[in-house]
Coordinates of N, CA, C and O in Angstrom, one line a residue:
X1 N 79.3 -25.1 -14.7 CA 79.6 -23.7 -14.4 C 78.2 -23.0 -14.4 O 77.2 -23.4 -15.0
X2 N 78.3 -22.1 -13.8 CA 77.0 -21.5 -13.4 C 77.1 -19.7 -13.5 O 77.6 -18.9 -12.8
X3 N 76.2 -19.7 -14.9 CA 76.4 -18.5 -15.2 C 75.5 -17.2 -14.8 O 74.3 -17.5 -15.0
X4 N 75.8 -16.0 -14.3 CA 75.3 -14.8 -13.3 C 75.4 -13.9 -14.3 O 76.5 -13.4 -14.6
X5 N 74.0 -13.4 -15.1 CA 73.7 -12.2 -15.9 C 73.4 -11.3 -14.8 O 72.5 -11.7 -14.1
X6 N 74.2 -9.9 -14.4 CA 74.0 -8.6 -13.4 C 73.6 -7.4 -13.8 O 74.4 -6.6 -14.2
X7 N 72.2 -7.4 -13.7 CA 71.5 -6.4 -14.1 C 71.7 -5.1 -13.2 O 70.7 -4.5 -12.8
X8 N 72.9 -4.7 -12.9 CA 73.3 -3.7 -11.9 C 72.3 -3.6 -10.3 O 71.6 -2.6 -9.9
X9 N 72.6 -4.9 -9.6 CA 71.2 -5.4 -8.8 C 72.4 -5.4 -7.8 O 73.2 -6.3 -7.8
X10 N 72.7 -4.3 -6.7 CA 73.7 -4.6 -5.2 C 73.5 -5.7 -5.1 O 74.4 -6.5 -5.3
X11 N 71.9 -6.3 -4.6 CA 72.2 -7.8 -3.9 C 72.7 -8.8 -5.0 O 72.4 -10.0 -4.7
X12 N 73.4 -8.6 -5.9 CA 73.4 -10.6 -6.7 C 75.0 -9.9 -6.4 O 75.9 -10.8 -6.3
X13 N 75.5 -8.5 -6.3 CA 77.1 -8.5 -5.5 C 77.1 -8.8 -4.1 O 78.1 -9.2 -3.6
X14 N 76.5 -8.7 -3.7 CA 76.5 -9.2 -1.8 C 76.5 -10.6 -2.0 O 77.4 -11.3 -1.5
X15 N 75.4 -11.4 -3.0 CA 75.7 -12.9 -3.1 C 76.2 -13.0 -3.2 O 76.7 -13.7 -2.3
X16 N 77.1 -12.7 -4.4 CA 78.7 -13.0 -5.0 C 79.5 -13.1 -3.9 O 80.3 -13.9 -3.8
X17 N 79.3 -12.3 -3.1 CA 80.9 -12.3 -1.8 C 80.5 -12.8 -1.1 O 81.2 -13.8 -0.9
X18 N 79.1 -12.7 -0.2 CA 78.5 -13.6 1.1 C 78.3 -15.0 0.6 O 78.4 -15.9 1.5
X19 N 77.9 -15.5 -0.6 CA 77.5 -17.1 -0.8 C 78.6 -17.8 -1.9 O 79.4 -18.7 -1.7
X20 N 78.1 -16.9 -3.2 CA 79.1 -17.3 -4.2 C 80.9 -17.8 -3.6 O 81.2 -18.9 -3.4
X21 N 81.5 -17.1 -3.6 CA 82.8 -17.0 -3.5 C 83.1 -18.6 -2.4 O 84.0 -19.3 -2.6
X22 N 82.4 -18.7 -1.6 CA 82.3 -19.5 -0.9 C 82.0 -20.9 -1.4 O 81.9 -21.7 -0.5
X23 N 81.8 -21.3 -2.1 CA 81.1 -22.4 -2.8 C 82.7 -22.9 -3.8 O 83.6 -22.3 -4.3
X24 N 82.1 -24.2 -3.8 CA 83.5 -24.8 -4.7 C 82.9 -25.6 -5.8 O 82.6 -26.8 -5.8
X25 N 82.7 -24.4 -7.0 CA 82.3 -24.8 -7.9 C 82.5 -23.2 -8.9 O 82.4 -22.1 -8.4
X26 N 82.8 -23.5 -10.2 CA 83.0 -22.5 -11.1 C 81.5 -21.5 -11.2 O 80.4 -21.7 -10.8
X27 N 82.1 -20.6 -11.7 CA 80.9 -19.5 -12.0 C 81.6 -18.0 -12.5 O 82.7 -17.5 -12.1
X28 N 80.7 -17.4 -13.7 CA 81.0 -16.8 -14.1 C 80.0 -15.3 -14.1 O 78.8 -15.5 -14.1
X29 N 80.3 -14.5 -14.1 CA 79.4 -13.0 -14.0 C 79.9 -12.6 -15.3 O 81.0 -12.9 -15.8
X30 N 78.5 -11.6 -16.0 CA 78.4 -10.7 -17.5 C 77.6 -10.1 -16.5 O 76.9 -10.6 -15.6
X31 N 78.2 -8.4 -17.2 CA 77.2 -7.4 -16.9 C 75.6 -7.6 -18.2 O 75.6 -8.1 -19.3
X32 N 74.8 -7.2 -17.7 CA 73.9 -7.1 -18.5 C 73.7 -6.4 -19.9 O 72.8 -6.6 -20.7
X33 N 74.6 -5.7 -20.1 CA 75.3 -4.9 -21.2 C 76.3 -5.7 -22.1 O 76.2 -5.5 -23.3
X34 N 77.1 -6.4 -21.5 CA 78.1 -7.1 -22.1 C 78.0 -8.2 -22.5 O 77.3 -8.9 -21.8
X35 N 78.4 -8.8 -23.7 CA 78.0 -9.1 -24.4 C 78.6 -11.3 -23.8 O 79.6 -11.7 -23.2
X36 N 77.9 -11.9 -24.2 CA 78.2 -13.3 -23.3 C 79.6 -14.2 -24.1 O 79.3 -15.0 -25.0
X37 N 80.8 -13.9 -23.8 CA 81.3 -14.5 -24.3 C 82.4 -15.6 -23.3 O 83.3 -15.4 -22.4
X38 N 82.0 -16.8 -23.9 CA 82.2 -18.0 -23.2 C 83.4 -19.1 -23.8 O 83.3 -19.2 -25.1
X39 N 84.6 -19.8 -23.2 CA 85.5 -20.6 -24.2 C 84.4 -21.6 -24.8 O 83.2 -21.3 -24.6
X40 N 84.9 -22.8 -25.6 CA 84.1 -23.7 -26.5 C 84.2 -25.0 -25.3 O 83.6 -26.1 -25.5
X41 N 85.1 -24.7 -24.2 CA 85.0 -25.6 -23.1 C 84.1 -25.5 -21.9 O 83.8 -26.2 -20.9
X42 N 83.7 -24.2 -22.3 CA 82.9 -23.7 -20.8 C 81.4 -24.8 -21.4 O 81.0 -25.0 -22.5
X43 N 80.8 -25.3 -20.2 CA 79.6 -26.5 -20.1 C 78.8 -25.5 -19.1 O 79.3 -25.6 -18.0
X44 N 77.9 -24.7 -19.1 CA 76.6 -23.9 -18.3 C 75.9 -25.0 -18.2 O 75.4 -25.8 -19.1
X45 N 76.0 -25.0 -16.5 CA 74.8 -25.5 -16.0 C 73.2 -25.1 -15.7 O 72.1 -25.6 -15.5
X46 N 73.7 -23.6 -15.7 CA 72.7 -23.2 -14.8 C 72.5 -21.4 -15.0 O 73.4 -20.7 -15.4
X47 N 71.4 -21.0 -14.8 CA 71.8 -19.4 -14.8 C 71.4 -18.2 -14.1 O 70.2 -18.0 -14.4
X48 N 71.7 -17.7 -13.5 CA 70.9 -17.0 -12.6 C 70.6 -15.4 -13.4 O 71.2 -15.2 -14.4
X49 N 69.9 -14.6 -12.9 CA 69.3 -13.4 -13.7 C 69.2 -12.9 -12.3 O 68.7 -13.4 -11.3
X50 N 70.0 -11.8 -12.5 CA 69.6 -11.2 -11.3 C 68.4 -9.7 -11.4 O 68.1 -9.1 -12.5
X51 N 68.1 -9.4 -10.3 CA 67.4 -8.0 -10.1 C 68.3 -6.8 -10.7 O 69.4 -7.1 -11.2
X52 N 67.8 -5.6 -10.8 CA 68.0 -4.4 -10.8 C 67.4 -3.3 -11.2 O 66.3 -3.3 -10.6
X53 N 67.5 -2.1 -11.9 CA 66.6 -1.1 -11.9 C 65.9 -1.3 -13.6 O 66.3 -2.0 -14.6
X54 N 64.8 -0.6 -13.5 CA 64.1 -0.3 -14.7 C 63.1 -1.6 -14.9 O 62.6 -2.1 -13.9
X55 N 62.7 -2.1 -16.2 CA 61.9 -3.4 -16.1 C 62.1 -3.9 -18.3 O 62.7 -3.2 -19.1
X56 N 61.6 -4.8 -18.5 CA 61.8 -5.2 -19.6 C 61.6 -4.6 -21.1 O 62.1 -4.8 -22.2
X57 N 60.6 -3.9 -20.8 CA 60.2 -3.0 -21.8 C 61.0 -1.5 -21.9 O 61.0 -0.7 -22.9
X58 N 61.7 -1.3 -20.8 CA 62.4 0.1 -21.1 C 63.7 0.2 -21.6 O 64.3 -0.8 -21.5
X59 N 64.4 1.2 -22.3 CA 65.5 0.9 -23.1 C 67.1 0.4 -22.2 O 68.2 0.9 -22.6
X60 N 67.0 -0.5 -21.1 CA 68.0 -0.7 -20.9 C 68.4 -1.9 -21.5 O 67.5 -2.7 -21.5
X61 N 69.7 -2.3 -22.1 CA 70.3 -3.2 -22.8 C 70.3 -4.5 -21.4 O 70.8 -4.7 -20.3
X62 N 69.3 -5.2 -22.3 CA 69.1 -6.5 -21.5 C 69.4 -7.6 -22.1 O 69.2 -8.8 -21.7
X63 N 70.1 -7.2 -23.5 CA 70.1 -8.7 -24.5 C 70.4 -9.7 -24.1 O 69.8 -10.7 -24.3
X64 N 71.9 -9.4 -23.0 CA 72.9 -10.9 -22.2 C 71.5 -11.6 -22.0 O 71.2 -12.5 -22.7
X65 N 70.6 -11.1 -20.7 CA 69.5 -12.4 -20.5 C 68.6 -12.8 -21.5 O 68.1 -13.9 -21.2
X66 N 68.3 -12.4 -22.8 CA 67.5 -12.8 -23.5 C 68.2 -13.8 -23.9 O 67.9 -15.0 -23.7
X67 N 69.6 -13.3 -24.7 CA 70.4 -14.5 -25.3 C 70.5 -15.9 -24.5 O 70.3 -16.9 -25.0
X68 N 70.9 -15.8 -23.0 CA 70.9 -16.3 -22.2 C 69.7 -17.7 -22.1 O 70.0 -18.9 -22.3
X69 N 68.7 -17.2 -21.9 CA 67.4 -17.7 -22.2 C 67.3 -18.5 -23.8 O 66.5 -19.4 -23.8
X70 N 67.9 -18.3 -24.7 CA 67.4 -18.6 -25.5 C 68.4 -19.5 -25.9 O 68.0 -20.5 -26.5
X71 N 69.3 -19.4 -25.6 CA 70.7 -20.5 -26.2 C 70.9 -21.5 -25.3 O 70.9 -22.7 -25.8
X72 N 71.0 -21.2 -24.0 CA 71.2 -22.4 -23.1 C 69.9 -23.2 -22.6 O 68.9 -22.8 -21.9
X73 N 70.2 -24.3 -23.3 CA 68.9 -25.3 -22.5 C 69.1 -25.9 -21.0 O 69.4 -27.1 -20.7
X74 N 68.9 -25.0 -20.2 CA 69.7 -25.4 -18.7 C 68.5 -24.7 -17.4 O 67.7 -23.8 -17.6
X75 N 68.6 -25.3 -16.3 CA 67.8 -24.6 -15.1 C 68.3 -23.2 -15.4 O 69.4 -22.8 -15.9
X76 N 66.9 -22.2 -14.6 CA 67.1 -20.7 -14.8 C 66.8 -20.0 -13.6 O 66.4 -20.9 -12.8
X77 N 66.7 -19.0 -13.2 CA 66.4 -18.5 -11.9 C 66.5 -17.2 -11.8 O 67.6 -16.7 -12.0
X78 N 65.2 -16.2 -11.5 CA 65.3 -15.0 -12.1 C 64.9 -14.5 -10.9 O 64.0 -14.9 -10.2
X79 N 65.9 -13.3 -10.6 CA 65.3 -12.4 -9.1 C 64.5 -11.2 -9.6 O 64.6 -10.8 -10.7
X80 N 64.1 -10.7 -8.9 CA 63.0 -9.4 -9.2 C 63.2 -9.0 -11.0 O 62.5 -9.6 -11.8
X81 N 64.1 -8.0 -11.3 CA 64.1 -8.1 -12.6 C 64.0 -9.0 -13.8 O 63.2 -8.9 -14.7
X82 N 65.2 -10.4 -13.4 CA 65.0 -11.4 -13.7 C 63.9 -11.9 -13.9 O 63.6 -12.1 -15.1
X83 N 62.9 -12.1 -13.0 CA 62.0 -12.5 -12.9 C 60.3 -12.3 -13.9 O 59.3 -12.9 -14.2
X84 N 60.9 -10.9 -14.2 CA 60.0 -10.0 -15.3 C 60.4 -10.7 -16.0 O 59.9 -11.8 -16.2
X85 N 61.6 -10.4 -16.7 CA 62.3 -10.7 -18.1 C 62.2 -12.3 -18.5 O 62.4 -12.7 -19.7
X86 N 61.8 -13.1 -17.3 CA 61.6 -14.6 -17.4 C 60.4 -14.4 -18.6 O 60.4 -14.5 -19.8
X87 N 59.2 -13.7 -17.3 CA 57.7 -13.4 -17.9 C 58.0 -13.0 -19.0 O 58.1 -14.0 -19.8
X88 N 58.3 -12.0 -19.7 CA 58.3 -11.0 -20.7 C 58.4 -12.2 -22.1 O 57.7 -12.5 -23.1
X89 N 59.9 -12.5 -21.3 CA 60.7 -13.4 -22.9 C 59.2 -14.3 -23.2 O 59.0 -14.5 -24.4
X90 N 58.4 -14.9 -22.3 CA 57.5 -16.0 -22.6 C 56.0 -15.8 -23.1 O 55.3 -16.7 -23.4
X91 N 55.8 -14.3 -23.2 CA 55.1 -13.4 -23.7 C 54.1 -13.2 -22.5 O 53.0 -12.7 -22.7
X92 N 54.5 -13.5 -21.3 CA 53.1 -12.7 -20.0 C 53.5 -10.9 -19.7 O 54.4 -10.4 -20.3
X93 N 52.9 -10.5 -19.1 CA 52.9 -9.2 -18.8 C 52.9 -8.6 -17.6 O 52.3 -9.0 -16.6
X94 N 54.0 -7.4 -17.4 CA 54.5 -6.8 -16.5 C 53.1 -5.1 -16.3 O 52.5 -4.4 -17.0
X95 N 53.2 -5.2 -15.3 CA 52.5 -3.6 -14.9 C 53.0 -2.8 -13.7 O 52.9 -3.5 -12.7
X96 N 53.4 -1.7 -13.6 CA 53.9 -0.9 -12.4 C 52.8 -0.9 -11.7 O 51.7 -0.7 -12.1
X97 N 53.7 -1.1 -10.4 CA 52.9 -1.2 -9.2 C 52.3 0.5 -8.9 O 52.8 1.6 -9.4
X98 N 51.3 0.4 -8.1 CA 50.7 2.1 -7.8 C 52.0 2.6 -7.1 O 52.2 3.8 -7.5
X99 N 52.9 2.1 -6.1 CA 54.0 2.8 -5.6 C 54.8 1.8 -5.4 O 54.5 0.6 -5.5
X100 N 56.3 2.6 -5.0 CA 57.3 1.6 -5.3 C 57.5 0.4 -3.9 O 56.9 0.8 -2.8
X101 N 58.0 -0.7 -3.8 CA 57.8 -1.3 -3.0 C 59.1 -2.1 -2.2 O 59.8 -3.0 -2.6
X102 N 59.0 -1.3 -1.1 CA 60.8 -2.0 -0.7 C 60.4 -2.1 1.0 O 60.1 -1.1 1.7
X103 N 60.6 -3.6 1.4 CA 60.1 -3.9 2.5 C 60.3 -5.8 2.4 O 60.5 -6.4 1.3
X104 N 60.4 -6.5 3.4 CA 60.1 -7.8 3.6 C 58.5 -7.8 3.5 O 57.8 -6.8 3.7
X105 N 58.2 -9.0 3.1 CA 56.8 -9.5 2.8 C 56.7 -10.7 2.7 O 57.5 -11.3 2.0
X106 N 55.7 -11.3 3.3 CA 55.1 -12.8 3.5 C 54.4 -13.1 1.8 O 53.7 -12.6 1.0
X107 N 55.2 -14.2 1.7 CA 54.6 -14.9 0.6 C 54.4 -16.1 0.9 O 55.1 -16.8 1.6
X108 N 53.1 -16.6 0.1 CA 52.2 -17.8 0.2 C 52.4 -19.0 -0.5 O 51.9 -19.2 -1.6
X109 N 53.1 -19.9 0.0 CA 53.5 -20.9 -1.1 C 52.2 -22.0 -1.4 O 51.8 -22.7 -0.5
X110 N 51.6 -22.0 -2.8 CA 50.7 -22.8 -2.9 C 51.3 -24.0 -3.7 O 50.4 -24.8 -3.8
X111 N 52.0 -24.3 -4.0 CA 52.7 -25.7 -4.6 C 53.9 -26.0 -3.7 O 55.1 -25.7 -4.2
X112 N 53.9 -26.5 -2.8 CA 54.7 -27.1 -1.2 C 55.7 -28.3 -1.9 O 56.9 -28.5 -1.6
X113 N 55.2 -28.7 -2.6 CA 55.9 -30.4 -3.2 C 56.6 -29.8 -4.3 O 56.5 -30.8 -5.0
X114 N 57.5 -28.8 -5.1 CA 58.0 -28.3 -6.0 C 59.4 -28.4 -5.2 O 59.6 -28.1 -4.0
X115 N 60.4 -29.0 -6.1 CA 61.7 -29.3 -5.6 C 62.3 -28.2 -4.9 O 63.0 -28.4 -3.9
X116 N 62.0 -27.0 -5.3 CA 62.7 -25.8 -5.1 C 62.5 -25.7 -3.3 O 63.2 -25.3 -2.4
X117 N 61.2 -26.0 -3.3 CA 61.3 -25.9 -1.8 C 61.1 -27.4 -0.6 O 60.4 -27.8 0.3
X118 N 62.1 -27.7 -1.5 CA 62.7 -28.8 -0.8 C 63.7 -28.7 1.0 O 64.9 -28.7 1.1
X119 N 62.7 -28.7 2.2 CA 63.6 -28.5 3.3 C 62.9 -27.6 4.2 O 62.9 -27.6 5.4
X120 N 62.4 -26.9 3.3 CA 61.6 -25.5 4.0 C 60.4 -26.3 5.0 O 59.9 -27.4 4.8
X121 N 60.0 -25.4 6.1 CA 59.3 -25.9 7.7 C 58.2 -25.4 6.9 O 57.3 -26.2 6.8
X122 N 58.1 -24.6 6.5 CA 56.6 -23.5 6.5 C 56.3 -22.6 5.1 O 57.0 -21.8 4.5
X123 N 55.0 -23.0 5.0 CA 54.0 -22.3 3.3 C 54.6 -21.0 3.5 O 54.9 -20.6 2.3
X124 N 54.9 -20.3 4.0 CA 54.9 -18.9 4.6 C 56.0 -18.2 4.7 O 56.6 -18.2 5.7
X125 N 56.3 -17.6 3.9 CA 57.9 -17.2 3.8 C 58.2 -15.7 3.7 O 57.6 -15.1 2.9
X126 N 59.0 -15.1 4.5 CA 59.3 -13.6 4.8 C 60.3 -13.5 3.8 O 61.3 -14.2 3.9
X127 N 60.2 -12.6 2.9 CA 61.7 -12.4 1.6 C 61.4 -11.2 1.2 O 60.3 -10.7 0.8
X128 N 62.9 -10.7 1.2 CA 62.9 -9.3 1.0 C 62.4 -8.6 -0.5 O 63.1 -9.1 -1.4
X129 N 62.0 -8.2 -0.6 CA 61.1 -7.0 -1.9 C 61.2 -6.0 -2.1 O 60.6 -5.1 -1.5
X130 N 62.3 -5.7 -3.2 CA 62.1 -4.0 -3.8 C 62.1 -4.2 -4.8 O 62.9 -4.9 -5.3
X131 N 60.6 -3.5 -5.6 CA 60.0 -3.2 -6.9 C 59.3 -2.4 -7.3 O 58.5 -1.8 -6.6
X132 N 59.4 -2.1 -8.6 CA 58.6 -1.4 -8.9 C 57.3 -2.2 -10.0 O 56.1 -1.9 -10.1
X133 N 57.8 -2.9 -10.5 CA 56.7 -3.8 -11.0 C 56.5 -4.9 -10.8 O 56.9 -5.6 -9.9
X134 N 55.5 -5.3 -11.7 CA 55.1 -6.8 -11.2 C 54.6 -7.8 -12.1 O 54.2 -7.2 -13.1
X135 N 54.5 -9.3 -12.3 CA 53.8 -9.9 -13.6 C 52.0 -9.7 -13.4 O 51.3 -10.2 -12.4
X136 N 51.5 -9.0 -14.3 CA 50.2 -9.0 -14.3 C 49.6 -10.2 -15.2 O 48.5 -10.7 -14.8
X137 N 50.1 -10.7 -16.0 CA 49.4 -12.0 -17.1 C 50.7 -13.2 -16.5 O 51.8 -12.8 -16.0
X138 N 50.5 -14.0 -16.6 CA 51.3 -15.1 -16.3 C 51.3 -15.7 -17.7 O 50.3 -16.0 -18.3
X139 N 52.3 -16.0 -18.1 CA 52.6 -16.6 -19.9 C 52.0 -18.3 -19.5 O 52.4 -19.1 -18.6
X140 N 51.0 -18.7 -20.6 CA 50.4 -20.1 -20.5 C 51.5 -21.2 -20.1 O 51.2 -22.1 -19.3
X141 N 52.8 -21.0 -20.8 CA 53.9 -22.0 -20.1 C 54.1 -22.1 -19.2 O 54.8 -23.0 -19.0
X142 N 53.6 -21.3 -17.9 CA 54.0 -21.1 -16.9 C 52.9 -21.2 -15.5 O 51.7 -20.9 -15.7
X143 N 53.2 -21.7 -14.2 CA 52.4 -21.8 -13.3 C 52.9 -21.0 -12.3 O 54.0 -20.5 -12.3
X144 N 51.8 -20.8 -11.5 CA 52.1 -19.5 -10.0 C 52.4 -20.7 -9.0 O 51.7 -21.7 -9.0
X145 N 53.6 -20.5 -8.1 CA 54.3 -21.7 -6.9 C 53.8 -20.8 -5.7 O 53.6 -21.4 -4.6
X146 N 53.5 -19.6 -5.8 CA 53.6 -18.3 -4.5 C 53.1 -17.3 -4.8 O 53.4 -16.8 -5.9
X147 N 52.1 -16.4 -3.7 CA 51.6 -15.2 -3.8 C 51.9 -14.4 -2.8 O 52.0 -14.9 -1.7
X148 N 51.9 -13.3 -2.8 CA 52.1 -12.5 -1.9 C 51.0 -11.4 -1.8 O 50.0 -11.6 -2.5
X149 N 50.7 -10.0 -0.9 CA 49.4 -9.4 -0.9 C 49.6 -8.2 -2.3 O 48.7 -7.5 -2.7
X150 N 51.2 -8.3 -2.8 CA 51.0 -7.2 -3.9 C 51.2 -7.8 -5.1 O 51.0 -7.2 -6.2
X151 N 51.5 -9.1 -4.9 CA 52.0 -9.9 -6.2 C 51.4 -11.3 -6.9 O 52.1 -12.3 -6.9
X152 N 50.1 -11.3 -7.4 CA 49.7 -12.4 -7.6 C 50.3 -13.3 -7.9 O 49.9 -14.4 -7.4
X153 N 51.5 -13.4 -8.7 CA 52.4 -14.1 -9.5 C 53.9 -14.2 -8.5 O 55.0 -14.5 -9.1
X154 N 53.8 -13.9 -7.6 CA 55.6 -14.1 -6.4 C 56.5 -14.9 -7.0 O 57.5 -14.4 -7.5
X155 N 56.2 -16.0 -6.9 CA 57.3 -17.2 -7.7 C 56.5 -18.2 -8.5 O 55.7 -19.0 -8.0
X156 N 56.7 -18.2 -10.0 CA 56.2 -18.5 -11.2 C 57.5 -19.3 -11.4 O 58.7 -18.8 -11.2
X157 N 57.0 -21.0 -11.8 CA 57.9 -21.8 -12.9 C 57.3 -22.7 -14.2 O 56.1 -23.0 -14.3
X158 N 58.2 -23.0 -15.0 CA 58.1 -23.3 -16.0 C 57.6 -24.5 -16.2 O 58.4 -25.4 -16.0
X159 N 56.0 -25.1 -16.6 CA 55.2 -26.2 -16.8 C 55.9 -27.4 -17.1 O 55.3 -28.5 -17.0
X160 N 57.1 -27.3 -17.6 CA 58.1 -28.4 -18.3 C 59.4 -28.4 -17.8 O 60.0 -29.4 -17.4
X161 N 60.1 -26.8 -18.0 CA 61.6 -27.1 -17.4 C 61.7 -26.1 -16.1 O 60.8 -25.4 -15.5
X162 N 62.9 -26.2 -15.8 CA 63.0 -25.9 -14.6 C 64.0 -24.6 -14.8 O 65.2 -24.4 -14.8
X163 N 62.2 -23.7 -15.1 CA 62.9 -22.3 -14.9 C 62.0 -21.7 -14.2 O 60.7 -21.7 -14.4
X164 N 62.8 -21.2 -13.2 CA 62.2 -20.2 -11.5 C 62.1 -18.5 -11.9 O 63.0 -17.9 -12.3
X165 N 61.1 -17.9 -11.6 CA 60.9 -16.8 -10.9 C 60.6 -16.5 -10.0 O 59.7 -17.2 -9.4
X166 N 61.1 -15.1 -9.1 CA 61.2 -14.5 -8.0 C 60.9 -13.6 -8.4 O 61.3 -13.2 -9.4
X167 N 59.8 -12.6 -7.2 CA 59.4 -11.3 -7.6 C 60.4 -10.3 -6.3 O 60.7 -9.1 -6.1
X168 N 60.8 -11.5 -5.5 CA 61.4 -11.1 -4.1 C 63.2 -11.5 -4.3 O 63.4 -12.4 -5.1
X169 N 63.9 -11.1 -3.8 CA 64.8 -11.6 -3.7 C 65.6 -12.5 -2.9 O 66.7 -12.1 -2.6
X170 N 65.1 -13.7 -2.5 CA 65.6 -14.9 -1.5 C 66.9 -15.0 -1.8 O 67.3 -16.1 -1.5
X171 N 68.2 -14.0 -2.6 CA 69.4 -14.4 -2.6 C 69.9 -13.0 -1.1 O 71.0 -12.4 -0.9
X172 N 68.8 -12.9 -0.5 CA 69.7 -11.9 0.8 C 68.1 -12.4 1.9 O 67.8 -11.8 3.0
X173 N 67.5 -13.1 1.5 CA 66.4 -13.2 2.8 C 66.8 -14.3 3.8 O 65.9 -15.0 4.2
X174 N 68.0 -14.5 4.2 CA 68.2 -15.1 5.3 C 68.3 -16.7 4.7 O 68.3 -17.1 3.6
X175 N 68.2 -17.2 5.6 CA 68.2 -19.1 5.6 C 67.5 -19.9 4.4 O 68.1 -20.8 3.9
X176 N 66.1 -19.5 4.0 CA 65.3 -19.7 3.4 C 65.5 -19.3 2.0 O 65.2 -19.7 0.9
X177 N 65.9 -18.7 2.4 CA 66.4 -18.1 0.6 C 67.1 -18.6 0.1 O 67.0 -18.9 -1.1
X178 N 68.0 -18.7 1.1 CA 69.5 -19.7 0.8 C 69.2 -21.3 0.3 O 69.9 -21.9 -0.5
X179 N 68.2 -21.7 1.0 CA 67.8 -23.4 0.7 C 67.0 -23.3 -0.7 O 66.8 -24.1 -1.6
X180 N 66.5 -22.2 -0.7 CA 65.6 -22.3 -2.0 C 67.1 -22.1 -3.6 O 67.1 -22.6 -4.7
X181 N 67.8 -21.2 -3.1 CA 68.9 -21.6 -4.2 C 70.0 -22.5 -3.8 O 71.0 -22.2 -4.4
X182 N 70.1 -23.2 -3.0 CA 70.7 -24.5 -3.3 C 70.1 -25.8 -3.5 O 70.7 -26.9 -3.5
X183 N 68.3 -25.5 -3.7 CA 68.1 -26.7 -4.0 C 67.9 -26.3 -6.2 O 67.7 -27.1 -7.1
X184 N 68.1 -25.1 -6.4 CA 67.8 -24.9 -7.4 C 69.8 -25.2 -8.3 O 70.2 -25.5 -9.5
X185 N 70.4 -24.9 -7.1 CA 71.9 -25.6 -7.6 C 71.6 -26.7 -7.9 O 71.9 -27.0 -9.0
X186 N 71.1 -27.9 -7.0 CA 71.1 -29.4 -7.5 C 71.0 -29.7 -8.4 O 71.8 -30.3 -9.0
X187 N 69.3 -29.1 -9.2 CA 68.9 -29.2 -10.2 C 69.8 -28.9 -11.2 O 69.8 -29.8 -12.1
X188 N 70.5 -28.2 -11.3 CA 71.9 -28.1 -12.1 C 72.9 -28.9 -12.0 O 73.9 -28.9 -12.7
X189 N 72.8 -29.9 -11.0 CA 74.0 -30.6 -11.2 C 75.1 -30.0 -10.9 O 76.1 -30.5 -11.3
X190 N 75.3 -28.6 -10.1 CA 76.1 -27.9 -9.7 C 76.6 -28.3 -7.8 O 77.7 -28.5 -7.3
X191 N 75.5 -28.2 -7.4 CA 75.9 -28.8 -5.7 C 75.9 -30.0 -5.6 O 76.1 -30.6 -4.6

């Protein structure tokens, strides 16, 4: 089963209807607020963290992902917000960008042989971006996969396990986006 923490992010609901629903395999959604309660049967493979407003340090109730993070030993995958809260929980550092940032943008894949981008034609990837912040420290556990021109840190994973950040959100950037999370389903043992 493949569990979806929704940090009030529209796009991880457009996933949910345009990709999710479609797929033949269990999955469960918690608001970010709500508290994770799971039967003693449910088996998480996998978890996704989606985007939304504010960033890790401000008082919005983000516990679901922390808990999330810390209980389940399973692949992870964090979109824009997510993706801070990856950094944060692992002690790297977030800084607001000089202005807010909502546009497609070319990111640079410098680790090509990483499973996640298993299929992809080209280093070079167009994925949609709205933020306001960004990882300024990258936490020692962790390596940079992709950069972009506002984001040194684009897509950051885990030196040991197989936990992904996204500063972009590849769950609405077209084709590519799409291959980059189903090869991150494999890894779960979900597709």
């Amino acid at each position: 089963m493949l569990l979806v923490i929704d940090n009030q992010s529209a796009f991880i609901k457009k996933f949910k209807r345009q990709f999710l629903a479609e797929q033949d395999f269990d999955y469960v959604f918690f608001d970010h607020n709500q508290p994770i309660t799971l039967s003693a049967k449910s088996e998480i493979k996998g978890i996704i963290l989606s985007g939304g407003r504010g960033n890790p340090y401000e008082p919005l109730n983000l516990t679901s992902n922390f808990i999330a993070l810390m209980n389940f030993d399973v692949p992870v995958l964090g979109f824009c917000l997510g993706h801070e809260i990856i950094a944060v929980s692992y002690r790297g550092r977030i800084k607001k960008l000089p202005e807010y940032h909502s546009k497609k943008e070319i990111v640079t894949i410098q680790k090509f042989d990483d499973p996640i981008f298993k299929g992809l034609q080209s280093n070079k990837l167009e994925l949609v971006k709205k933020h306001s912040f960004y990882i300024s420290e990258l936490p020692e556990s962790f390596e940079c996969l992709g950069y972009s021109d506002t984001c040194p840190y684009e897509i950051i994973r885990h030196k040991e396990k197989a936990i992904y950040g996204f500063q972009s959100h590849p769950e609405v950037s077209g084709n590519h986006g799409i291959v980059m999370i189903k090869n991150f389903l494999k890894m779960c043992n979900i597709l």
